[in-house]
CSV table of C-alpha atoms in Angstrom, one decimal:
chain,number,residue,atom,x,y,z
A,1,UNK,CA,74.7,111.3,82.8
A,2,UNK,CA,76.9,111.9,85.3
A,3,UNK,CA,80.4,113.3,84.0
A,4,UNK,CA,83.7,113.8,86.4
A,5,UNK,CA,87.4,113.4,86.1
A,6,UNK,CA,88.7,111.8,89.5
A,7,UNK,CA,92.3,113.5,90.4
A,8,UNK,CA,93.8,110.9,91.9
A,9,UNK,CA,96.6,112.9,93.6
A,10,UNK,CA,98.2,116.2,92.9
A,11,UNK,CA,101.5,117.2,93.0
A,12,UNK,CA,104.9,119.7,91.7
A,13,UNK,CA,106.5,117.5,89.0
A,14,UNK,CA,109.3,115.5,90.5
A,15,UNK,CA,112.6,117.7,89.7
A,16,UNK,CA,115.4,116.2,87.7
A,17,UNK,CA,118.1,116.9,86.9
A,18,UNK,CA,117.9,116.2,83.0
A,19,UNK,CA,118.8,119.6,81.4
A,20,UNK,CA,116.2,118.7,78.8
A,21,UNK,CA,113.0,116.7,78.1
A,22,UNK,CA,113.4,113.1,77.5
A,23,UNK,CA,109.8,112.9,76.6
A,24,UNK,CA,108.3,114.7,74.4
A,25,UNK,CA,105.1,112.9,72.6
A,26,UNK,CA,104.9,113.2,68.9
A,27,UNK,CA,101.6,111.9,67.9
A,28,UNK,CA,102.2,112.0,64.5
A,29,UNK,CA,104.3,108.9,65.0
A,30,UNK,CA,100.7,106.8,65.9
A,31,UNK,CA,99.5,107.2,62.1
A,32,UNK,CA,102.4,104.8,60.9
A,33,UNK,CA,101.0,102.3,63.8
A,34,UNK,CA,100.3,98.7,61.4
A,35,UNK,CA,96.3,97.3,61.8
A,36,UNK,CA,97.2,94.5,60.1
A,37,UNK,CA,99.3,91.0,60.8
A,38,UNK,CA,100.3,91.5,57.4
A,39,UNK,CA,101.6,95.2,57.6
A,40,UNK,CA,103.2,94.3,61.0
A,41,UNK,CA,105.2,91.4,59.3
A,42,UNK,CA,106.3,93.8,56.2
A,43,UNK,CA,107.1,96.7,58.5
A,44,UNK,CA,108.6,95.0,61.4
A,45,UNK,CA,110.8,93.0,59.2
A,46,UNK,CA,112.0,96.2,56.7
A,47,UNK,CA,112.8,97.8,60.9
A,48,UNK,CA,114.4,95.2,62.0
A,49,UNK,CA,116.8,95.0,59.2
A,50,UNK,CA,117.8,98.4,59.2
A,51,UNK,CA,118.4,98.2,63.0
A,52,UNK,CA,120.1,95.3,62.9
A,53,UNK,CA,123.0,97.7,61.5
A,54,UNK,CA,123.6,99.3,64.4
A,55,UNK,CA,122.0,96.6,66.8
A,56,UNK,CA,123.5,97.7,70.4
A,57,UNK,CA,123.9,94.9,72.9
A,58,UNK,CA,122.5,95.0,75.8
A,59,UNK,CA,122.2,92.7,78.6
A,60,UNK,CA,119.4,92.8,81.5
A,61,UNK,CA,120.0,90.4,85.0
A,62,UNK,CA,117.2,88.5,86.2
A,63,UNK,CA,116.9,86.7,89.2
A,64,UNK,CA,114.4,85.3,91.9
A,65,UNK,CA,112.3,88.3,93.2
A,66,UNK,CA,113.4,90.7,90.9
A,67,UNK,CA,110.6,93.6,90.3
A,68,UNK,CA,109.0,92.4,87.1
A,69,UNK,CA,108.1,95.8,85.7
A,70,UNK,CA,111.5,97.0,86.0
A,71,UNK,CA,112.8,94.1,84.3
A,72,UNK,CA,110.2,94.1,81.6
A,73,UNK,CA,110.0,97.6,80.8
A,74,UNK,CA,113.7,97.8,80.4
A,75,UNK,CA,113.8,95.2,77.8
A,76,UNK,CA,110.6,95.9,76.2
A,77,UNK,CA,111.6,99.6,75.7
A,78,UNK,CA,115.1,99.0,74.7
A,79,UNK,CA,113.8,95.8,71.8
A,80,UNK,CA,111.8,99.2,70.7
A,81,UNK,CA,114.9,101.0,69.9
A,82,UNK,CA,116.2,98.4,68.3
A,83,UNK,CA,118.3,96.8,70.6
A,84,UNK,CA,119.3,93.3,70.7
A,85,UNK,CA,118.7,92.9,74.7
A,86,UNK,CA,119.5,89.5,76.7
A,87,UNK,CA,117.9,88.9,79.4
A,88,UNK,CA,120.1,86.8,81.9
A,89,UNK,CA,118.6,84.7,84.9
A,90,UNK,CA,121.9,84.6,87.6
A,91,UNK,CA,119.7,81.4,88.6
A,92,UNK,CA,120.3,77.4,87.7
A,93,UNK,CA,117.3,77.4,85.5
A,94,UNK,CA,116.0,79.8,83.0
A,95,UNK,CA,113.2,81.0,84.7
A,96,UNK,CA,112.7,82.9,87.6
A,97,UNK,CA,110.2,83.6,89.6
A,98,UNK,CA,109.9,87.2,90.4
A,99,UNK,CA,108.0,89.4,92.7
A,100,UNK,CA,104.1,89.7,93.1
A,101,UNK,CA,104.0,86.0,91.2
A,102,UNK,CA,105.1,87.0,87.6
A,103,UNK,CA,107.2,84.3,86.4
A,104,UNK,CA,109.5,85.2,83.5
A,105,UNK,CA,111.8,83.1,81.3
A,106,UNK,CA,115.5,84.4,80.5
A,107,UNK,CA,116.7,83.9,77.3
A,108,UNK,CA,120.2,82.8,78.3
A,109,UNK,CA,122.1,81.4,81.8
A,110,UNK,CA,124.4,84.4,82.7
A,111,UNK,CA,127.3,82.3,82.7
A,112,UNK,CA,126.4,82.0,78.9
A,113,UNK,CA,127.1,85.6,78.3
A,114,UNK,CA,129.7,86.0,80.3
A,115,UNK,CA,132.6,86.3,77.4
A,116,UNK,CA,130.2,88.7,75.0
A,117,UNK,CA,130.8,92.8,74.8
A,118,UNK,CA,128.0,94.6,76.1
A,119,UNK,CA,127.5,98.2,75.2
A,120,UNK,CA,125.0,98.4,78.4
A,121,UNK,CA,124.4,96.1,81.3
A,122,UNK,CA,121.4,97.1,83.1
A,123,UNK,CA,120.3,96.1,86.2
A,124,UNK,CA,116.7,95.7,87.9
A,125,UNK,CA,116.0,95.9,91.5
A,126,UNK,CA,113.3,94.5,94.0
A,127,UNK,CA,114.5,92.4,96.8
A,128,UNK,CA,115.9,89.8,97.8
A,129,UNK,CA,116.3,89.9,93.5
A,130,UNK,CA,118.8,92.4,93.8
A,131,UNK,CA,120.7,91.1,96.5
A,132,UNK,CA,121.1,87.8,94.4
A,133,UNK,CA,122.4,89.7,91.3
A,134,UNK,CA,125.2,91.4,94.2
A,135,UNK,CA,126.2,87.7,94.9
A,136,UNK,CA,126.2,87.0,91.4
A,137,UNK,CA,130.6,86.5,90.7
A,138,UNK,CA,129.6,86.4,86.7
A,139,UNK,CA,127.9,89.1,86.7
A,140,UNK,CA,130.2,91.2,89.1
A,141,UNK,CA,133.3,90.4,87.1
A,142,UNK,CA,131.1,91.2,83.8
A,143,UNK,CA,129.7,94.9,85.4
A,144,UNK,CA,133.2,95.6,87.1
A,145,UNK,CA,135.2,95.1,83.4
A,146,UNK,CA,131.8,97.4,81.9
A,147,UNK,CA,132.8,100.0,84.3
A,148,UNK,CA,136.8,99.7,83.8
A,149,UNK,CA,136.4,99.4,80.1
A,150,UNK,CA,133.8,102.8,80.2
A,151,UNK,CA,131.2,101.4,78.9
A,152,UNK,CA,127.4,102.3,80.0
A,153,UNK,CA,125.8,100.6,83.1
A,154,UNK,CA,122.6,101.0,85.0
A,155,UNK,CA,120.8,100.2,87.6
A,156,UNK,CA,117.3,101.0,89.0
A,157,UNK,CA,115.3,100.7,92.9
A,158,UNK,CA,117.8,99.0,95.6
A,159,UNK,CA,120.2,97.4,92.8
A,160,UNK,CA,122.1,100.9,92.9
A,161,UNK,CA,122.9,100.6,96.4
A,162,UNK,CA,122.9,96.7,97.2
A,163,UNK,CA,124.9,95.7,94.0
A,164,UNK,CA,127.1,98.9,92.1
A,165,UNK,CA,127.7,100.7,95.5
A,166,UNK,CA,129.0,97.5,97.3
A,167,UNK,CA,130.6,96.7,94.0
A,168,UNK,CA,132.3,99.8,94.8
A,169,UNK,CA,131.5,101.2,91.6
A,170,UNK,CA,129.7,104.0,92.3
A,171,UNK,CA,132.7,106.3,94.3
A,172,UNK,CA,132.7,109.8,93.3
A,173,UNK,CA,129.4,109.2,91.1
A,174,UNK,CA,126.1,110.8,91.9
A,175,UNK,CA,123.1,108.5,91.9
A,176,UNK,CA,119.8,107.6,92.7
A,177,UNK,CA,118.1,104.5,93.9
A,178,UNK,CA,114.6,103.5,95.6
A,179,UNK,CA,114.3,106.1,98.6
A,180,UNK,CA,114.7,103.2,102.0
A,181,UNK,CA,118.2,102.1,100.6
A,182,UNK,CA,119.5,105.7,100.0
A,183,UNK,CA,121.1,105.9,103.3
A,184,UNK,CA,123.0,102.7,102.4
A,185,UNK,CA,124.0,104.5,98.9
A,186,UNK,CA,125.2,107.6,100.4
A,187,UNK,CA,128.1,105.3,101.7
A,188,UNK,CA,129.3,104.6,98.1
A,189,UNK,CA,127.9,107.2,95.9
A,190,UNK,CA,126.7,110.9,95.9
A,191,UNK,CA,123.1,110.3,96.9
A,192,UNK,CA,120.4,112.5,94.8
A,193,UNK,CA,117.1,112.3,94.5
A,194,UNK,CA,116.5,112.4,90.9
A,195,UNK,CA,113.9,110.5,89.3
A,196,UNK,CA,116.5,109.2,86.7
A,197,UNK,CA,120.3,110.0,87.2
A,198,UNK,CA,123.2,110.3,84.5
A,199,UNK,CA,126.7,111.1,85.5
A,200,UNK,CA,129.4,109.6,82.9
A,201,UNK,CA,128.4,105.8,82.2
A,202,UNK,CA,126.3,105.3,85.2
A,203,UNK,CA,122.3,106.1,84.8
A,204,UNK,CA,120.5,104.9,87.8
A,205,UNK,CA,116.7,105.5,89.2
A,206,UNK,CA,114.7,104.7,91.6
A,207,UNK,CA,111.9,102.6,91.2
A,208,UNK,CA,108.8,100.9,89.5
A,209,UNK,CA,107.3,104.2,88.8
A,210,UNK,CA,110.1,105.5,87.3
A,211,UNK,CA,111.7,102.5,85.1
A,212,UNK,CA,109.9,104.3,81.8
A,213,UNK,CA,111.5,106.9,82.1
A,214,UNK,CA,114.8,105.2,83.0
A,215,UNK,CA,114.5,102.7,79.8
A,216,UNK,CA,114.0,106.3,77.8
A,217,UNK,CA,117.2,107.6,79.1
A,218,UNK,CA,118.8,104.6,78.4
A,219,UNK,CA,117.5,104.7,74.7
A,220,UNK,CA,118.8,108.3,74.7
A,221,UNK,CA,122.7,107.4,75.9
A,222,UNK,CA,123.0,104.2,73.2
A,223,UNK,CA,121.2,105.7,70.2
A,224,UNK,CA,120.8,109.9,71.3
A,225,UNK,CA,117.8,111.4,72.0
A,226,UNK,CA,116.6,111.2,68.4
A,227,UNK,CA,115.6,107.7,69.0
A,228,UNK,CA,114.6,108.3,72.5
A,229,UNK,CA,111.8,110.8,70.9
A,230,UNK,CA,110.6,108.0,68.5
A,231,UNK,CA,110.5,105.5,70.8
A,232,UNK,CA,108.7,107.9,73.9
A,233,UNK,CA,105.9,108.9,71.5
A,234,UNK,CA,104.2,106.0,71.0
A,235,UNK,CA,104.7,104.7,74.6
A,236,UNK,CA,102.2,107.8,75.8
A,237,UNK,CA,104.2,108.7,78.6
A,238,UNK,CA,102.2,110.9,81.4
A,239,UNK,CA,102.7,114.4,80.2
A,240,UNK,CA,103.7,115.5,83.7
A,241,UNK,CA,105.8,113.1,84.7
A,242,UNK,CA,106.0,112.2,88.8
A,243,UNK,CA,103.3,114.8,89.2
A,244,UNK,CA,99.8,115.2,89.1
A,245,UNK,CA,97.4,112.1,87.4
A,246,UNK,CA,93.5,111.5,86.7
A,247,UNK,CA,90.8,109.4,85.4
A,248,UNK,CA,87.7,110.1,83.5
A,249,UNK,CA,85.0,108.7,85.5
A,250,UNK,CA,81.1,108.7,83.8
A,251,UNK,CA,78.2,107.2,85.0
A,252,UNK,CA,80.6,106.3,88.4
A,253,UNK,CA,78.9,102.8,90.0
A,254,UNK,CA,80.3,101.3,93.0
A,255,UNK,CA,82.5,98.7,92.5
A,256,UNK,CA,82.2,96.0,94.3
A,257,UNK,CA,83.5,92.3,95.5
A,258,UNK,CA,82.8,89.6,98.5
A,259,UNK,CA,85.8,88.5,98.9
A,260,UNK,CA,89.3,89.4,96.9
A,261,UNK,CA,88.8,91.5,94.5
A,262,UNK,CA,89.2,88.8,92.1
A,263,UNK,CA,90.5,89.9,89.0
A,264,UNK,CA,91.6,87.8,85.7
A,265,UNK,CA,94.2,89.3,83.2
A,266,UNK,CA,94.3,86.7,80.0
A,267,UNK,CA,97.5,86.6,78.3
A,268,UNK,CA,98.5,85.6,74.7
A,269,UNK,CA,101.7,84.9,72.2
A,270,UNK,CA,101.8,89.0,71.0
A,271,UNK,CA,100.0,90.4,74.4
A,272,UNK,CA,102.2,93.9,75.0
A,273,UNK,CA,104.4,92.7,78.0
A,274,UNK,CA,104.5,96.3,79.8
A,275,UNK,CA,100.8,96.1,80.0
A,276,UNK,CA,100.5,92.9,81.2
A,277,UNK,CA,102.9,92.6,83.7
A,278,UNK,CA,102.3,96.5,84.9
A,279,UNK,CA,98.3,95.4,85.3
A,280,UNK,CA,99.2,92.2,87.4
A,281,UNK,CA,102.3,93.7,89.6
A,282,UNK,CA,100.0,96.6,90.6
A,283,UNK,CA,96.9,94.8,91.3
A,284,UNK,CA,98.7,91.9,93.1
A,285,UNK,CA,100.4,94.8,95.3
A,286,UNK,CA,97.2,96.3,96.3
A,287,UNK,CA,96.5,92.4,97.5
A,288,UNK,CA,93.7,91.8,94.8
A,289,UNK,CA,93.7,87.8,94.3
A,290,UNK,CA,94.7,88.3,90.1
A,291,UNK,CA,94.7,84.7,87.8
A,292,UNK,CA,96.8,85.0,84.8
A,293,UNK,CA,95.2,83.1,82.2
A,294,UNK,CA,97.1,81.8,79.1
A,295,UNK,CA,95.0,82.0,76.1
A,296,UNK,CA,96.7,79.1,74.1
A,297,UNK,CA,97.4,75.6,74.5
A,298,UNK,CA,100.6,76.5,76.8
A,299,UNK,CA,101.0,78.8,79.8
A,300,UNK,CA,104.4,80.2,78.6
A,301,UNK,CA,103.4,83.1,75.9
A,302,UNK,CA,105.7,85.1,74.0
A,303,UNK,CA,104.7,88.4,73.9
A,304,UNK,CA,105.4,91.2,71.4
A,305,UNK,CA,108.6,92.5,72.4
A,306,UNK,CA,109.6,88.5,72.8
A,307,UNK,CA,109.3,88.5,76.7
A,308,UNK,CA,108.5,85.1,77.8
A,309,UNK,CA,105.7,85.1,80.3
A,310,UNK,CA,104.4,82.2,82.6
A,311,UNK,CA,100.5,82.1,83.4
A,312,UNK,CA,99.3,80.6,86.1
A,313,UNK,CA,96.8,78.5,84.4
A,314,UNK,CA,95.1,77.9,81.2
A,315,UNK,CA,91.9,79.7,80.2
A,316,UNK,CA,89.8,76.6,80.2
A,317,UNK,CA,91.0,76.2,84.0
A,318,UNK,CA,90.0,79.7,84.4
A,319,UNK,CA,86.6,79.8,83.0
A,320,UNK,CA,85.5,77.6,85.7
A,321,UNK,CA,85.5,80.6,88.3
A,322,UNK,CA,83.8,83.6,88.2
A,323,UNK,CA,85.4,87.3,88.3
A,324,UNK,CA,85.0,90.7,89.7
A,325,UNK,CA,87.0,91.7,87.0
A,326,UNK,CA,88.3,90.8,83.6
A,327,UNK,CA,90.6,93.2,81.7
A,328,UNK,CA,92.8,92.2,78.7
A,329,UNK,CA,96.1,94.0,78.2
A,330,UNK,CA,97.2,95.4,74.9
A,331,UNK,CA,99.6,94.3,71.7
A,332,UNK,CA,98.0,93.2,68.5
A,333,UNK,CA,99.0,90.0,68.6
A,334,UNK,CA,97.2,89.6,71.7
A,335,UNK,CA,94.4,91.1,70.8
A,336,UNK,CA,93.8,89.1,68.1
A,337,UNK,CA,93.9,86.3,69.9
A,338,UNK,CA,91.5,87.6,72.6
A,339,UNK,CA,89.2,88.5,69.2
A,340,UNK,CA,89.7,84.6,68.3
A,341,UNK,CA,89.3,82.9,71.9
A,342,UNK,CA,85.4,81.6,71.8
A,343,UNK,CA,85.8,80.9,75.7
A,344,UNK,CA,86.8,84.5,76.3
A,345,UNK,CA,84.3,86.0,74.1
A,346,UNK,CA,81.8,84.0,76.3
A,347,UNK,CA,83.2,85.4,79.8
A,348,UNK,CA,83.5,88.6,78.5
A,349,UNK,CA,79.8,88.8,77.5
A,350,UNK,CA,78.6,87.0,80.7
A,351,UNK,CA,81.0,89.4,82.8
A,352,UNK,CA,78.8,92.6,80.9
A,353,UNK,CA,75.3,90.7,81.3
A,354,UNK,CA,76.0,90.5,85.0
A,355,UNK,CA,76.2,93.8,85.6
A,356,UNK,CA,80.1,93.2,86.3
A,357,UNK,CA,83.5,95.1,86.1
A,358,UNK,CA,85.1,94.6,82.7
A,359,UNK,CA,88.0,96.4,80.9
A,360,UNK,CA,91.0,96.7,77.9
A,361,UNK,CA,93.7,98.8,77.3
A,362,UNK,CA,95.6,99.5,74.1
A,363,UNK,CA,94.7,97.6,70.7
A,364,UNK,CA,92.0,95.6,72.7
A,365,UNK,CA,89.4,97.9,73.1
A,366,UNK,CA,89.0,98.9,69.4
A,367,UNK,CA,89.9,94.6,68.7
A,368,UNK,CA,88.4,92.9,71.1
A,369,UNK,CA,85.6,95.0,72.8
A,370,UNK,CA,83.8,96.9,70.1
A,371,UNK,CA,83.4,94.2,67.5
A,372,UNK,CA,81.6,92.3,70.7
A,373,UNK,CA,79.4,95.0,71.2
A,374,UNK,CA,80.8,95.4,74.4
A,375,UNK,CA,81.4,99.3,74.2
A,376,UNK,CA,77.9,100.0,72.8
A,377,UNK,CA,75.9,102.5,74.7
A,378,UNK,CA,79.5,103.0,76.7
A,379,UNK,CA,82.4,105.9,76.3
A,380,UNK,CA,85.7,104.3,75.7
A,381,UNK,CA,89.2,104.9,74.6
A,382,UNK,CA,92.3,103.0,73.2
A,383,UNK,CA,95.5,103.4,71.0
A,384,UNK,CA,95.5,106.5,69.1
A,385,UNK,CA,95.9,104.6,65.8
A,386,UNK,CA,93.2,102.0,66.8
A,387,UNK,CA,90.6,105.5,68.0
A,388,UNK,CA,88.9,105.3,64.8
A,389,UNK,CA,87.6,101.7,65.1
A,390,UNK,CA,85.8,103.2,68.2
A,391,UNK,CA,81.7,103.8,67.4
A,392,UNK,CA,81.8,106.6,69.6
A,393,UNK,CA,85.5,108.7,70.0
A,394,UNK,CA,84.0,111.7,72.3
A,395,UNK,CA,86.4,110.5,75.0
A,396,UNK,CA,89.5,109.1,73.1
A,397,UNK,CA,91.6,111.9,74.1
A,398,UNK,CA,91.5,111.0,77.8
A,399,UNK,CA,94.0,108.4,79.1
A,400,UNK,CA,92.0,106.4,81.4
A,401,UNK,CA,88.2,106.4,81.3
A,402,UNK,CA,85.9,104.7,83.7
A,403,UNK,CA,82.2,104.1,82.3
A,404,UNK,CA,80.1,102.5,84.8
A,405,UNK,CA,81.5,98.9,85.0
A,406,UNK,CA,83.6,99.7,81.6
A,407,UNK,CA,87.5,100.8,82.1
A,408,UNK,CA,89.3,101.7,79.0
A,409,UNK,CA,93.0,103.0,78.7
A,410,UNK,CA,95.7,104.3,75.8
A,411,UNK,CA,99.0,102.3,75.8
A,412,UNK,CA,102.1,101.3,77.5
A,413,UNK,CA,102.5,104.8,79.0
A,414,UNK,CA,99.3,104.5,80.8
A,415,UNK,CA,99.4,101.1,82.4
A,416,UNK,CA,99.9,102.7,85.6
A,417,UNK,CA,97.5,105.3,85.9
A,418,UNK,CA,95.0,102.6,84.5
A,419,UNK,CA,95.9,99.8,87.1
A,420,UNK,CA,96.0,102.7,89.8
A,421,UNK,CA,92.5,103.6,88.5
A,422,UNK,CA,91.1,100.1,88.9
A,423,UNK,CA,92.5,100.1,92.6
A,424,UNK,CA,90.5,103.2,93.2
A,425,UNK,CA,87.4,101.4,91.7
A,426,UNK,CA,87.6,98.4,94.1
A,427,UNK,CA,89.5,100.0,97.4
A,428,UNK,CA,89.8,103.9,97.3
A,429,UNK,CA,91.6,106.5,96.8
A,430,UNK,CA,93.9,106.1,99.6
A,431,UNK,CA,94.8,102.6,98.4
A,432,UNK,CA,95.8,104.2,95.2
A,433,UNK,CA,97.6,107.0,96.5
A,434,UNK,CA,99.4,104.4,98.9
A,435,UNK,CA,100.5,102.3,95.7
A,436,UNK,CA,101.3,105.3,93.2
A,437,UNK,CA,104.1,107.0,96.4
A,438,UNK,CA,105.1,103.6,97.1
A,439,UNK,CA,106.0,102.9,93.6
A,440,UNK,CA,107.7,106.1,92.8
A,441,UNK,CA,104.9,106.8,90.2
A,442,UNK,CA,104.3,110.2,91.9
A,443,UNK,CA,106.4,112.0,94.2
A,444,UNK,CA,106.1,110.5,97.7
């Protein structure tokens, strides 16, 4: 058997200029993870209760080509805290269609929020979606009266520069943005490099790669770094963070395709929106043709941290094509509903039989893939709480492992180096590497 761990790139972590770490892991926090619906209900509702008491407000801007992981991680991390988040669209119509192809439904209009008291306003980048939150005169007048009223506001990628520095709200502040608009932010701010940036009520950082760490920060200013440290742990944050990352590879195969790679993610009502959308923005920006397949009778899903997601078809359209890859994200909602879909069952079997890439992250390994028999013979991992429905756990510490045609991976905190791994698989290293720098993931 042949046994390797593939070092994708190697690096000094990324300095900050945090005076202490945001992210620690405590495993311990995985026991309490639920396995049931049942226990999810009981648990999630006795949570939500109690942090409904000190619920903080929080309102995330979408617009047309905003960068869909920043968006989604933002929210998804802060609903984790407990924070009741609302995401905007500065569009007509609820949903927008952001970068890469990921279509996302807002909750509210911004004009609709415009009289509520936010305790944070938060706002993604990607382009032109950031330039459209700058034109924005709602959402100006609501971030200018966050700013005179000191209250906490954010910004991550080019929003920094394009909409708080021309908003003029940024003088005398040091901050951080995606590393092309930082000559255009040293006009209005104190340009640093920092992955993630804090001075007084501004936090600001710079990209896709580092919006985890961002939304942790966040977490940390609204509810102190108490709640930060319960919410990082089970997100399974990169222990070197901007630094050095790695797959383990067994049994490596070639992995190959004719003309794409083309690549299905299926989606579901409970799918684990970090995962999902991290998995599709990636691959979509390392040009693999990905189809997003709703596993229901409608292509909007509402995943687990209530994210509304748009698929680009339904799975019975999908099954009529044939796949390089399949790979199901996370959440246990989702994963139940993988568990439940006959027609997915069948691909996934007939993806295996061929001889052809196929792969899960988070609850679906241990839900979807071993029940199938689709990990037999085959190392694996998953989430730490889900490890002990694995039939073999030699590998589980590992946060990505390749097995042949078999990719497994942890949690939300490992979407990337998963996704980044699959992108090795199909096009290279150097593909990856490209991605991971352009993405802020490692240093560039």
């Amino acid at each position: 058997m042949a046994m390797a761990t593939r070092h994708l790139t190697s690096f000094s972590p990324f300095t900050t200029l945090s005076k202490r770490p945001l992210f620690p892991s405590p495993l311990d926090l995985f026991s309490t993870f639920p396995l049931s619906s049942s226990l999810r209900f009981s648990s999630t509702s006795a949570s939500m209760s109690a942090m409904a008491i000190d619920a903080k407000k929080v309102l995330v801007p979408i617009a047309n080509e905003t960068e869909p992981m920043e968006a989604v991680i933002t929210i998804d991390v802060l609903r984790r805290a407990g924070a009741d988040v609302t995401a905007a669209s500065v569009e007509k119509e609820l949903q927008v269609d952001a970068c890469h192809g990921m279509k996302i439904v807002a909750d509210a209009l911004i004009n609709d929020c415009s009289e509520t008291v936010f305790d944070l306003i938060s706002l993604p980048g990607g382009m032109p979606g950031a330039a459209a939150l700058k034109d924005s005169a709602t959402l100006r007048s609501m971030v200018e009266k966050q700013a005179a009223d000191g209250r906490l506001h954010a910004a991550i990628c080019a929003a920094p520069a394009v909409a708080l520095g021309s908003w003029g709200l940024l003088k005398g502040v040091k901050a951080t943005c995606y590393p092309s608009f930082m000559e255009q932010l040293s006009s209005s701010a104190t340009a640093v490099e920092s992955r993630v940036q804090q001075d007084g009520k501004v936090v600001t950082s710079r990209g896709p790669g580092t919006a985890m760490e961002f939304s942790v920060a966040l977490v940390e200013q609204l509810y102190g770094k108490q709640k930060a440290d319960e919410v990082a742990g089970p997100l399974i944050m990169p222990p070197n963070i901007g630094g050095e990352f790695l797959f383990r590879e067994l049994n490596s195969t070639h992995w190959t395709f004719d003309d794409g790679p083309k690549i299905l993610v299926p989606i579901a009502d409970g799918s684990e929106e970090m995962e999902a959308v991290i998995i599709i923005d990636v691959l979509r920006r390392a040009k693999a043709k990905v189809v997003v397949a709703s596993v229901g009778e409608k292509l909007e899903i509402l995943a687990s941290r209530k994210v509304k997601l748009v698929a680009d078809v339904l799975l019975d359209e999908a099954a009529k094509s044939s796949y390089d890859l399949i790979v199901l994200p996370g959440g246990l909602g989702g994963a139940q509903a993988f568990a439940a879909s006959e027609k997915l069952i069948e691909m996934l079997k007939k993806q295996r039989e061929s001889n052809k890439p196929y792969g899960a992250i988070c609850a679906s390994p241990a839900l979807v893939l071993e029940p199938l028999g689709l990990l037999e013979g085959k190392k694996a991992t998953a989430f730490p709480a889900m490890c002990n429905k694995l039939s073999d756990q030699s590998e589980i510490e590992n946060r990505v492992v390749v097995d042949g045609n078999l990719i497994t991976s942890r949690g939300p905190g490992t979407s990337m180096e998963f996704a980044l791994a699959i992108v090795e698989k199909f096009l290279g290293r150097d593909k990856a590497l490209e991605l991971a720098k352009t993405m802020l993931f490692v240093h560039p």
